[in-house]
Coordinates of C-alpha atoms in Angstrom, one line a residue:
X3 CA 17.5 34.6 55.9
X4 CA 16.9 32.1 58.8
X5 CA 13.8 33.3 59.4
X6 CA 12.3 33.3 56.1
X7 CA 13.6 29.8 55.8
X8 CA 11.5 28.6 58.9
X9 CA 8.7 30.0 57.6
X10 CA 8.8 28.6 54.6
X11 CA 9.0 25.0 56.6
X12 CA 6.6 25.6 58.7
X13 CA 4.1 26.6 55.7
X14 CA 5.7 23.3 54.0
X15 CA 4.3 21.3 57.3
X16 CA 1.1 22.9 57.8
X17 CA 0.5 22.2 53.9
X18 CA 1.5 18.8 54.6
X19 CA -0.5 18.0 57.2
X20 CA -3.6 19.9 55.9
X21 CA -3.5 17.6 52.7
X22 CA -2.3 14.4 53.8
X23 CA -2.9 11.8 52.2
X24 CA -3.4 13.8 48.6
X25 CA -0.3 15.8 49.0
X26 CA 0.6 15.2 45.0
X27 CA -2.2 17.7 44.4
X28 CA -0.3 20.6 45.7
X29 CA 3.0 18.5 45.8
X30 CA 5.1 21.5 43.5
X31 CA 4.2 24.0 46.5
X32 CA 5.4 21.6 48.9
X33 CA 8.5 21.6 47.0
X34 CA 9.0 24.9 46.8
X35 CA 8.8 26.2 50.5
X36 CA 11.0 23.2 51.5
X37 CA 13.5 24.4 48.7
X38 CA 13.2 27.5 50.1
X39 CA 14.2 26.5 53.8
X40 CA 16.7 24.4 52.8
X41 CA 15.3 20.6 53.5
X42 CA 16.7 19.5 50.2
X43 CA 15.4 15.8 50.7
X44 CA 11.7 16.6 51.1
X45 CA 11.8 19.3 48.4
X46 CA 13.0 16.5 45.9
X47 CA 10.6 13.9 46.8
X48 CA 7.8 16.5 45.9
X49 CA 9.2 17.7 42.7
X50 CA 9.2 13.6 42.1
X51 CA 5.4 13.6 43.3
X52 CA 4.8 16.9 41.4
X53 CA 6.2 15.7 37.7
X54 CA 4.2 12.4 38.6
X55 CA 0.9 14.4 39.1
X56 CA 2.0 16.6 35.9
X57 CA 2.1 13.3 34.0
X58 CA -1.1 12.2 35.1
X59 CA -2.5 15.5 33.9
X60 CA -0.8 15.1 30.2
X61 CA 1.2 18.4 31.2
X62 CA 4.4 17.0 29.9
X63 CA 6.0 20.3 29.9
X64 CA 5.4 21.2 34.0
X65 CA 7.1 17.1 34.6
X66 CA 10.0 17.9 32.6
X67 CA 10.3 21.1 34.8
X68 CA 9.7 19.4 37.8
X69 CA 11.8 16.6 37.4
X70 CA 15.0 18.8 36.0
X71 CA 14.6 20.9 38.9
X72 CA 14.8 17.7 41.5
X73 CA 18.0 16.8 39.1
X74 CA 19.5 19.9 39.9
X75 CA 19.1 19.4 43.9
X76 CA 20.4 16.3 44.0
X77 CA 23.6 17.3 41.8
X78 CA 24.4 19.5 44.8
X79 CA 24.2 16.5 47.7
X80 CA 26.6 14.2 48.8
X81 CA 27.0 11.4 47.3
X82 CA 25.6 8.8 48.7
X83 CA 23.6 5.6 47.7
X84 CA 20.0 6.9 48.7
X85 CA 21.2 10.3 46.6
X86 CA 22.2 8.2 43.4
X87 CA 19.5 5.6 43.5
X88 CA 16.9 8.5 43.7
X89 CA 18.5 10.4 40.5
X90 CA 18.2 7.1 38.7
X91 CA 14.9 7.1 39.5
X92 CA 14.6 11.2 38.5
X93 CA 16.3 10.0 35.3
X94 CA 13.9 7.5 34.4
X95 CA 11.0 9.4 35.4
X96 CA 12.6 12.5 33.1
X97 CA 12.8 10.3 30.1
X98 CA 8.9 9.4 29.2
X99 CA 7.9 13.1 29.0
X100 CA 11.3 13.8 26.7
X101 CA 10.2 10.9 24.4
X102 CA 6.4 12.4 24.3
X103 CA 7.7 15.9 23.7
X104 CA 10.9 15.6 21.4
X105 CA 10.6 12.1 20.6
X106 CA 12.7 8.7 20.8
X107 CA 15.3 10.0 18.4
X108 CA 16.2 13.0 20.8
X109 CA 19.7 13.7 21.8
X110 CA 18.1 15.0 25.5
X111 CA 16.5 11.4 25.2
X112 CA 19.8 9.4 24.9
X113 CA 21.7 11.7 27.5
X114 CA 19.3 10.8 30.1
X115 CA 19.0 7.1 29.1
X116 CA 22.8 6.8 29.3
X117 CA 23.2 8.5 32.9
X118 CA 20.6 6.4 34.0
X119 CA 22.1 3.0 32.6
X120 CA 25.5 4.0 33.9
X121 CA 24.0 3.9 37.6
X122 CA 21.5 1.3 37.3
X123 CA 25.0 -1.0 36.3
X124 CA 26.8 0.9 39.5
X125 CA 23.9 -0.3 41.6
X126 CA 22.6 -3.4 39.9
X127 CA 19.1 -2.3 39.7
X128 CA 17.3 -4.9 37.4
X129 CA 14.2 -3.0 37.3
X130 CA 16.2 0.3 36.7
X131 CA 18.9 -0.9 34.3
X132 CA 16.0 -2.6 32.2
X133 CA 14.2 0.7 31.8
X134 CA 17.7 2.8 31.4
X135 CA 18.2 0.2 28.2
X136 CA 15.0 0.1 27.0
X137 CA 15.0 3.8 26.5
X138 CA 18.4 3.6 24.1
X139 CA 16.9 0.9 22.5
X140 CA 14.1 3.2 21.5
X141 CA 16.9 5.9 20.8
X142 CA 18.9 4.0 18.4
X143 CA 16.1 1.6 17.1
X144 CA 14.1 5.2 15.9
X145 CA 17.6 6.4 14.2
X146 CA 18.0 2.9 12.0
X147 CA 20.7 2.0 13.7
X148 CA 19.4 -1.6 13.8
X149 CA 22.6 -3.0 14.6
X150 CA 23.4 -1.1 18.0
X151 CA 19.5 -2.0 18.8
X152 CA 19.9 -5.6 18.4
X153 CA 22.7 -5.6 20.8
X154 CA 20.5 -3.7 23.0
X155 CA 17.8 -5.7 22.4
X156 CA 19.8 -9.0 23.4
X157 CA 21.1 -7.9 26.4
X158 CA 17.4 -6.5 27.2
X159 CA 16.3 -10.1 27.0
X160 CA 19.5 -11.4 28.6
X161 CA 18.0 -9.0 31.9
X162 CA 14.6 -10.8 31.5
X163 CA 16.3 -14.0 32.0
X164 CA 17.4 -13.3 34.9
X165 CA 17.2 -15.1 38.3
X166 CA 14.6 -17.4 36.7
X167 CA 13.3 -14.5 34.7
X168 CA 10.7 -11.9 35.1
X169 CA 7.5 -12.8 32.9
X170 CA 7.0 -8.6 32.9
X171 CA 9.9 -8.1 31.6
X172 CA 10.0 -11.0 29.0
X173 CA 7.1 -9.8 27.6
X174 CA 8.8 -6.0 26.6
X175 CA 11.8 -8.3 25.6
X176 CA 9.9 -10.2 23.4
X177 CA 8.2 -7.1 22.1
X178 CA 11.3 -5.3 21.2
X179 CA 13.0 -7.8 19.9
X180 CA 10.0 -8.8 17.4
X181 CA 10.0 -5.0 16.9
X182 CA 13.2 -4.7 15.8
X183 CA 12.9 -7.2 13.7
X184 CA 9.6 -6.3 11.9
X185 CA 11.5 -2.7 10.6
X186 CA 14.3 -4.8 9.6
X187 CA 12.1 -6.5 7.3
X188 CA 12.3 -10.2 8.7
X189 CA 8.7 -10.7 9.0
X190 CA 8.8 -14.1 10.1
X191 CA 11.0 -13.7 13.3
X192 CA 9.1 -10.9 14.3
X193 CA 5.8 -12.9 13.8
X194 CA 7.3 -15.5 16.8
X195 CA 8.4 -12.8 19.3
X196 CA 5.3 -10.8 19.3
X197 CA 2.9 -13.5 19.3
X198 CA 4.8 -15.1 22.0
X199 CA 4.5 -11.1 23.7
X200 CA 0.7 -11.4 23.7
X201 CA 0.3 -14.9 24.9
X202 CA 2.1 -14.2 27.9
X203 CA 0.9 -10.5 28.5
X204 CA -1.1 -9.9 31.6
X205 CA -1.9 -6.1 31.3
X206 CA -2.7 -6.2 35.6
X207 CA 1.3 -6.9 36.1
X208 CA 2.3 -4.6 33.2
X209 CA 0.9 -1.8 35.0
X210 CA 1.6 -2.7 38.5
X211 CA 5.1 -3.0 37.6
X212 CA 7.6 -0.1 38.9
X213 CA 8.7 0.5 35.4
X214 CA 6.1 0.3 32.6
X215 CA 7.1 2.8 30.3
X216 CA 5.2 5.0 28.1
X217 CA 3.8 2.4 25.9
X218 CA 1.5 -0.8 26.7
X219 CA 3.9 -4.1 24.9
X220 CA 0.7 -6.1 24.8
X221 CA -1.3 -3.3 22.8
X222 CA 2.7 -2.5 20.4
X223 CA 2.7 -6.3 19.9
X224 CA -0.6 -6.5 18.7
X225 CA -0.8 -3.4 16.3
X226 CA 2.9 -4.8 14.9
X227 CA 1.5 -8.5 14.4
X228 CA -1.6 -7.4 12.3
X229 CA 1.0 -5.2 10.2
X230 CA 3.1 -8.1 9.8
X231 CA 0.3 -10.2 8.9
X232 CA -0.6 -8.0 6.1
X233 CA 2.6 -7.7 5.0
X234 CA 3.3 -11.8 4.6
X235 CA 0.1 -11.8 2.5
X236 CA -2.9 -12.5 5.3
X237 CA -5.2 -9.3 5.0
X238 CA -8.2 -10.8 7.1
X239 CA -6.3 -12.3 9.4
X240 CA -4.6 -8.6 9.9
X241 CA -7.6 -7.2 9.9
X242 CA -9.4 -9.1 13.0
X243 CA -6.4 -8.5 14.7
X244 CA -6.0 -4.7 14.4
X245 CA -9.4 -4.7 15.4
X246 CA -9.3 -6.9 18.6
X247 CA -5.7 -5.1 19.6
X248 CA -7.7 -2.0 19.3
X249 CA -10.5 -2.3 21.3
X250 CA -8.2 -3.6 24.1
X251 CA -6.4 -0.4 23.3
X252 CA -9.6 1.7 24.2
X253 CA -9.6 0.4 27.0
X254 CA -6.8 3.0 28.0
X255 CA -8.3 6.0 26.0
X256 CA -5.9 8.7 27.7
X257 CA -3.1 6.6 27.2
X258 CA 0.5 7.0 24.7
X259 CA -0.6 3.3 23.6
X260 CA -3.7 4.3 22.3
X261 CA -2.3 6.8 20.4
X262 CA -0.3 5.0 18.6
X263 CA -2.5 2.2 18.1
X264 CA -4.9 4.6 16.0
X265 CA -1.9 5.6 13.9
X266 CA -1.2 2.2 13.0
X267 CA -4.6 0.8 12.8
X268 CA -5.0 4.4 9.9
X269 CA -1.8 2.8 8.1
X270 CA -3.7 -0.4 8.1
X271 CA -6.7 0.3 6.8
X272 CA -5.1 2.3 3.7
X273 CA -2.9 -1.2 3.2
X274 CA -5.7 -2.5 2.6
X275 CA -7.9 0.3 0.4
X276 CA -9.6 1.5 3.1
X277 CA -9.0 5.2 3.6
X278 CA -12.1 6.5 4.4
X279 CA -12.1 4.3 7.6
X280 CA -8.0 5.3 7.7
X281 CA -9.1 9.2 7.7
X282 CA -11.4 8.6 11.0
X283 CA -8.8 7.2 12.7
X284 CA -6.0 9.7 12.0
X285 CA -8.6 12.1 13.1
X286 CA -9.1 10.5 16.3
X287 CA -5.8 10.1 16.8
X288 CA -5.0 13.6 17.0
X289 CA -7.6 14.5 19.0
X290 CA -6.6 12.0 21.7
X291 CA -2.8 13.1 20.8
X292 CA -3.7 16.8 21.7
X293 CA -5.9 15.5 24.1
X294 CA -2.7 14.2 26.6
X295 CA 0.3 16.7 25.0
X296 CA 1.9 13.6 23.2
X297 CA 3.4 16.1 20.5
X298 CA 5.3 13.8 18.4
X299 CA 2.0 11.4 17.6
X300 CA 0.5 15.0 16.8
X301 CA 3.2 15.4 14.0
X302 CA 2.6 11.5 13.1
X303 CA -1.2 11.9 13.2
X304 CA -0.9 15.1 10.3
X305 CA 1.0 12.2 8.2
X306 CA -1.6 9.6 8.7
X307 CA -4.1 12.2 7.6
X308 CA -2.3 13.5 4.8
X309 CA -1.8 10.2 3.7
X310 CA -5.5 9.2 3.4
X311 CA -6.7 12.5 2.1
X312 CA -4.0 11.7 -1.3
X313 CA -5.8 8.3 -1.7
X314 CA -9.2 9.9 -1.2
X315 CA -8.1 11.9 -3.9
X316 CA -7.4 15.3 -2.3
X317 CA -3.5 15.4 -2.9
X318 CA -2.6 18.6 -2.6
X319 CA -4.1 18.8 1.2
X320 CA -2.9 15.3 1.7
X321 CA 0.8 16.5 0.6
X322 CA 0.4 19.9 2.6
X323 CA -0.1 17.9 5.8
X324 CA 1.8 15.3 5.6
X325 CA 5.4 17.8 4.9
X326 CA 4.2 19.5 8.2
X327 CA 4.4 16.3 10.3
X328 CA 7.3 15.4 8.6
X329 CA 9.0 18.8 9.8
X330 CA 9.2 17.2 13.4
X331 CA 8.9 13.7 12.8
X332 CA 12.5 11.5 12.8
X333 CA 11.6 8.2 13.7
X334 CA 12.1 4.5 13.1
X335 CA 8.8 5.3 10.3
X336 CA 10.5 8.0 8.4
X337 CA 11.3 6.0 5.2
X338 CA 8.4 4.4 5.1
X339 CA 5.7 8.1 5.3
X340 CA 8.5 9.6 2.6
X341 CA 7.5 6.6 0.3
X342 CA 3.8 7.8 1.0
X343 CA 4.9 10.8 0.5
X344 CA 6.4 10.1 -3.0
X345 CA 3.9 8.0 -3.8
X346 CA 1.4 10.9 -3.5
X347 CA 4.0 13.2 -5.4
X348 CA 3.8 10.7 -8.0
X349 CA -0.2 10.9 -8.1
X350 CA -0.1 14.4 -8.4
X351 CA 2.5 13.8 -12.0
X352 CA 5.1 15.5 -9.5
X353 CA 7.8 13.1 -11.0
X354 CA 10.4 15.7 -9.7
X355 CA 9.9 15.8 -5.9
X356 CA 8.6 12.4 -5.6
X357 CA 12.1 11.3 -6.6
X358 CA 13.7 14.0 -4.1
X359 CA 11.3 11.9 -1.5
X360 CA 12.5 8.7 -2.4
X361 CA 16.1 9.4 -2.6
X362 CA 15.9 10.3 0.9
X363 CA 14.4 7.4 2.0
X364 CA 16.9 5.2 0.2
X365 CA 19.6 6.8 1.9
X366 CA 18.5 5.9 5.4
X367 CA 17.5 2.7 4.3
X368 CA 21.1 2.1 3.2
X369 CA 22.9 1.7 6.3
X370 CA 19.9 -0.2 8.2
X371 CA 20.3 -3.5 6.8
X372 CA 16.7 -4.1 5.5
X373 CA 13.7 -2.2 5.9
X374 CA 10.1 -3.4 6.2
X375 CA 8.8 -0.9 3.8
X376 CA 12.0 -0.9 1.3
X377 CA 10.4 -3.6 -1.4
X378 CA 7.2 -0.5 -1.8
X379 CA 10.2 2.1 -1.8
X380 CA 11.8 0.8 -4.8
X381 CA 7.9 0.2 -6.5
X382 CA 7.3 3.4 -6.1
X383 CA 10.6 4.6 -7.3
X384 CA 9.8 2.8 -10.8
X385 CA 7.0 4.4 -11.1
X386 CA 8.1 7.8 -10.8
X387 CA 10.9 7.0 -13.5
X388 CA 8.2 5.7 -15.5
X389 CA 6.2 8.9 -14.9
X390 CA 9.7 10.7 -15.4
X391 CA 9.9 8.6 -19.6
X392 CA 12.4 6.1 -18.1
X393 CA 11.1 2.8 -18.9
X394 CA 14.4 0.8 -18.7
X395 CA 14.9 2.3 -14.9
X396 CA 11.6 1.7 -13.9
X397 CA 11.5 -2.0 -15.1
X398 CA 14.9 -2.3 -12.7
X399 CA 13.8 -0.6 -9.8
X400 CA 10.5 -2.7 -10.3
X401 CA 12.4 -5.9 -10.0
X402 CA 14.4 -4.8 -7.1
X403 CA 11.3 -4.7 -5.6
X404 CA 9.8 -7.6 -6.5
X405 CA 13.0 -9.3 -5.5
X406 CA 13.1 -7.8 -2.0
X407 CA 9.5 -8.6 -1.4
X408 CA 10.8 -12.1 -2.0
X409 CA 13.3 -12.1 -0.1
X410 CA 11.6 -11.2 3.2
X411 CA 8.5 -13.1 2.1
X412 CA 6.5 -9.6 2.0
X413 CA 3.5 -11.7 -0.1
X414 CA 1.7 -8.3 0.2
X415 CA 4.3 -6.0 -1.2
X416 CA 5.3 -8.5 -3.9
X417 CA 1.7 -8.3 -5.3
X418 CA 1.9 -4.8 -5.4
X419 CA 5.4 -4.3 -7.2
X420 CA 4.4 -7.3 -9.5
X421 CA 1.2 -5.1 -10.6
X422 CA 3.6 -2.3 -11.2
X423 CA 6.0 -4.2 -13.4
X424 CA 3.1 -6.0 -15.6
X425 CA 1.6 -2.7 -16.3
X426 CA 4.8 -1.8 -18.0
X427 CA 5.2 -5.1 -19.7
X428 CA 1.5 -4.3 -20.8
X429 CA 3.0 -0.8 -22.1
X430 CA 5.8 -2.7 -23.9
X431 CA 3.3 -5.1 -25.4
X432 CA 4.5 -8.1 -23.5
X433 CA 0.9 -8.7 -22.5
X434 CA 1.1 -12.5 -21.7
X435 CA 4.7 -12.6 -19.6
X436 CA 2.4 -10.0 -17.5
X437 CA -0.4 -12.0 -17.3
X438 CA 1.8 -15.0 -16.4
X439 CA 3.6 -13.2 -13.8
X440 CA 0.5 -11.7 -12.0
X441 CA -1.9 -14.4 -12.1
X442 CA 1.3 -16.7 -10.3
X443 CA 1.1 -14.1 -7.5
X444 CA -2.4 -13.2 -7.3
X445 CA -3.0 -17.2 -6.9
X446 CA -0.9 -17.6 -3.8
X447 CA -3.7 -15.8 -2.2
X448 CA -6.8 -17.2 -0.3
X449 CA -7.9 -13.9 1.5
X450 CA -8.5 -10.5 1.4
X451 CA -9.8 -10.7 -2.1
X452 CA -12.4 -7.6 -1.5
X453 CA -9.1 -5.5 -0.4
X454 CA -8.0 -2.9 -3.2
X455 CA -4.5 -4.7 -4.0
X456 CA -6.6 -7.6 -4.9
X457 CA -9.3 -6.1 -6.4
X458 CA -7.0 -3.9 -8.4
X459 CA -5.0 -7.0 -9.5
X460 CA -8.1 -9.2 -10.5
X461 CA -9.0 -6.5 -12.9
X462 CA -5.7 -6.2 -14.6
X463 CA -6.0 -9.7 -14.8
X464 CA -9.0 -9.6 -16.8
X465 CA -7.7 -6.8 -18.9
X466 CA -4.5 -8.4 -19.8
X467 CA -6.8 -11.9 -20.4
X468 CA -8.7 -9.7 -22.8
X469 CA -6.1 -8.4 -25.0
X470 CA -5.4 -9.6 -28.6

């Protein structure tokens, strides 16, 4: 009635006024007696305030609810410019709790990315459009489809350029684009965009920007550069700079960023041999995941976990986990944890289901065009053909790798299928083309030596030295 719809305004104004200027703290009452008497404008700007506060609080599920609700309201009013420029911000808003909840890959995800492009374009919203493309770029970058990413990613840097070009915005360009690049397996390009990321990141106008997204480009460039780094054959030089990209990182402890530089930092640190120190960090990284309702680095934090119980040598709880986070996860990672997770298959003599794992992986890998991880997929393939009797397979899918370690100048991953493959010469008796082949790639090294891919390597060195 008209009555109750008064009241419920002039409760909405005496709440107001009571609380100014912290109205976000009871900014989803607000919203709901001005719903309820009909002043449609006010009610959406405090389900806005309301999801904002919910975010805040790491209640992802209460923003999500907030921010559908404002959607709904706005779907109802005339369209003007004020009403569409305020759903593209709705959308926008909408789209970091979806990604935290159901993840990049998420239908929901590209829905809301798309509407929100489509109006950022109608009203030529820089700032807007940027973070409408960003979100499909994480859509289609965390499906493999590289191709529709780089497009994305181009015309993301394209925006950047803009008008004499905003440095904030140059520096996410430059972080995707070295992003994409890393997963596609050219190491080298992705090396120059992310290093040119953090030498022009200033964290104060990252965050003071309208738009920053869910995750910190300084903090993804640095935990992607130390990867590289390993990957092209520098394990120090990764290592200092995991570590000095994670203590900036916890210096936003609540944050998605943080998250997901503990993940990556745990991947490191088993690169290099180090799983005890990997198991701490996966640890931590679910707590602070569960900590702030960021579900899908939950799912990603059991995989990290599972990953470094297997080389610790607990395989059955490391498999157990690491299926369980693979039951939600379906991101741009997912070949590369089902190699883990058929490389721990194959420790286990589970020749079977490791092969089930890598098949999988192969078949996502197919239509990418390069992977970052793809030289250690087909390693671990071979070995689980050797496991499987097959030495004639596993001596090709052992030089597939080695030649697509090559290829992308993966120094690190071309030690690693090398090792494999002189092990099986070794088998065959072919002890000194192993011993040739190893000691050529073991000597292109000058680092990392106390790492367990070089320490490994040294011994079968040694071994294969000793032999009649």
């Amino acid at each position: 009635t008209v009555e109750r719809a008064h009241r419920h305004e002039e409760v909405g104004d005496a709440l107001e006024t009571l609380h100014k200027p912290h109205t976000d703290e009871v900014a989803a009452q607000l919203a709901s007696h001005f719903r309820k008497a009909g002043i449609n404008d006010k009610a959406c700007r405090y389900l806005q305030l309301a999801g904002d506060f919910s975010m805040r609080l790491s209640a992802s599920a209460e923003a999500i609810g907030y921010y559908t609700e404002a959607l709904r309201i706005l779907d109802t009013q005339p369209d003007t410019t004020e009403r569409t420029r305020r759903e593209l911000t709705m959308l926008i808003s909408l789209s970091l709790p979806l990604e935290m909840t159901q993840g990049y890959w998420a239908d929901e995800v590209e829905a809301v990315s798309e509407r929100a492009r489509s109006l950022g374009e109608e009203l030529s919203a820089t700032s807007e459009l940027y973070a409408a493309l960003r979100g499909l770029w994480h859509y289609h970058h965390s499906r493999l489809e590289f191709d529709e990413a780089a497009e994305l990613a181009g015309r993301l840097a394209r925006l950047a350029n803009r008008d004499g070009g905003d440095p904030v915005l140059l520096v996410q360009a430059h972080r995707i684009l070295g992003e994409g690049a890393f997963f596609r397996g050219d190491f080298f390009k992705a090396r120059e965009h992310l290093e040119r990321a953090i030498s022009t990141y200033d964290p104060v106008a990252h965050q003071s920007h309208p738009y920053p997204g869910v995750l910190d480009p300084g903090i993804l460039s640095g935990i992607n550069v130390a990867t590289a780094l390993w990957i092209l054959g520098y394990p120090d030089r990764a290592s200092e700079s995991m570590a000095e990209t994670l203590t900036m990182a916890r210096e936003q402890p609540r944050s998605c960023s943080f998250v997901v530089a503990l993940g990556v930092a745990a991947l490191l640190h088993m690169f290099r041999g180090e799983s005890e120190k990997a198991l701490q960090l996966a640890d931590e990284k679910i707590e602070v995941a569960t900590e702030i309702g960021f579900e899908i680095q939950i799912a990603t934090g059991h995989i990290h976990r599972g990953a470094a119980l297997a080389d610790l040598g607990a395989v059955s709880d490391g498999l157990r986990l690491m299926k369980e986070g693979l039951k939600t996860y379906r991101g741009a990672f997912l070949p590369g944890f089902l190699t883990v997770l058929a490389e721990a298959h194959w420790k286990a003599g589970q020749a079977g289901e490791g092969r089930s794992a890598v098949v999988e992986a192969l078949a996502l890998v197919a239509g990418a065009g390069g992977y970052f991880y793809e030289a250690e997929l087909w390693r671990v393939k071979g070995e689980l053909e050797l496991l499987a009797g097959d030495e004639s397979q596993a001596g090709s899918s052992f030089s597939v790798a080695i030649d697509t370690a090559r290829r992308q100048g993966a120094r690190s991953l071309e030690l690693r299928a090398v090792m494999s493959m002189a092990r099986l010469r070794k088998l065959q008796g072919r002890q000194r083309e192993a011993l040739e082949m190893l000691s050529e790639i073991y000597g292109w090294f000058t680092e990392g030596f106390e790492t367990g891919d070089l320490g490994e390597a040294k011994a079968l060195i040694e071994q294969l030295n000793a032999a009649p």
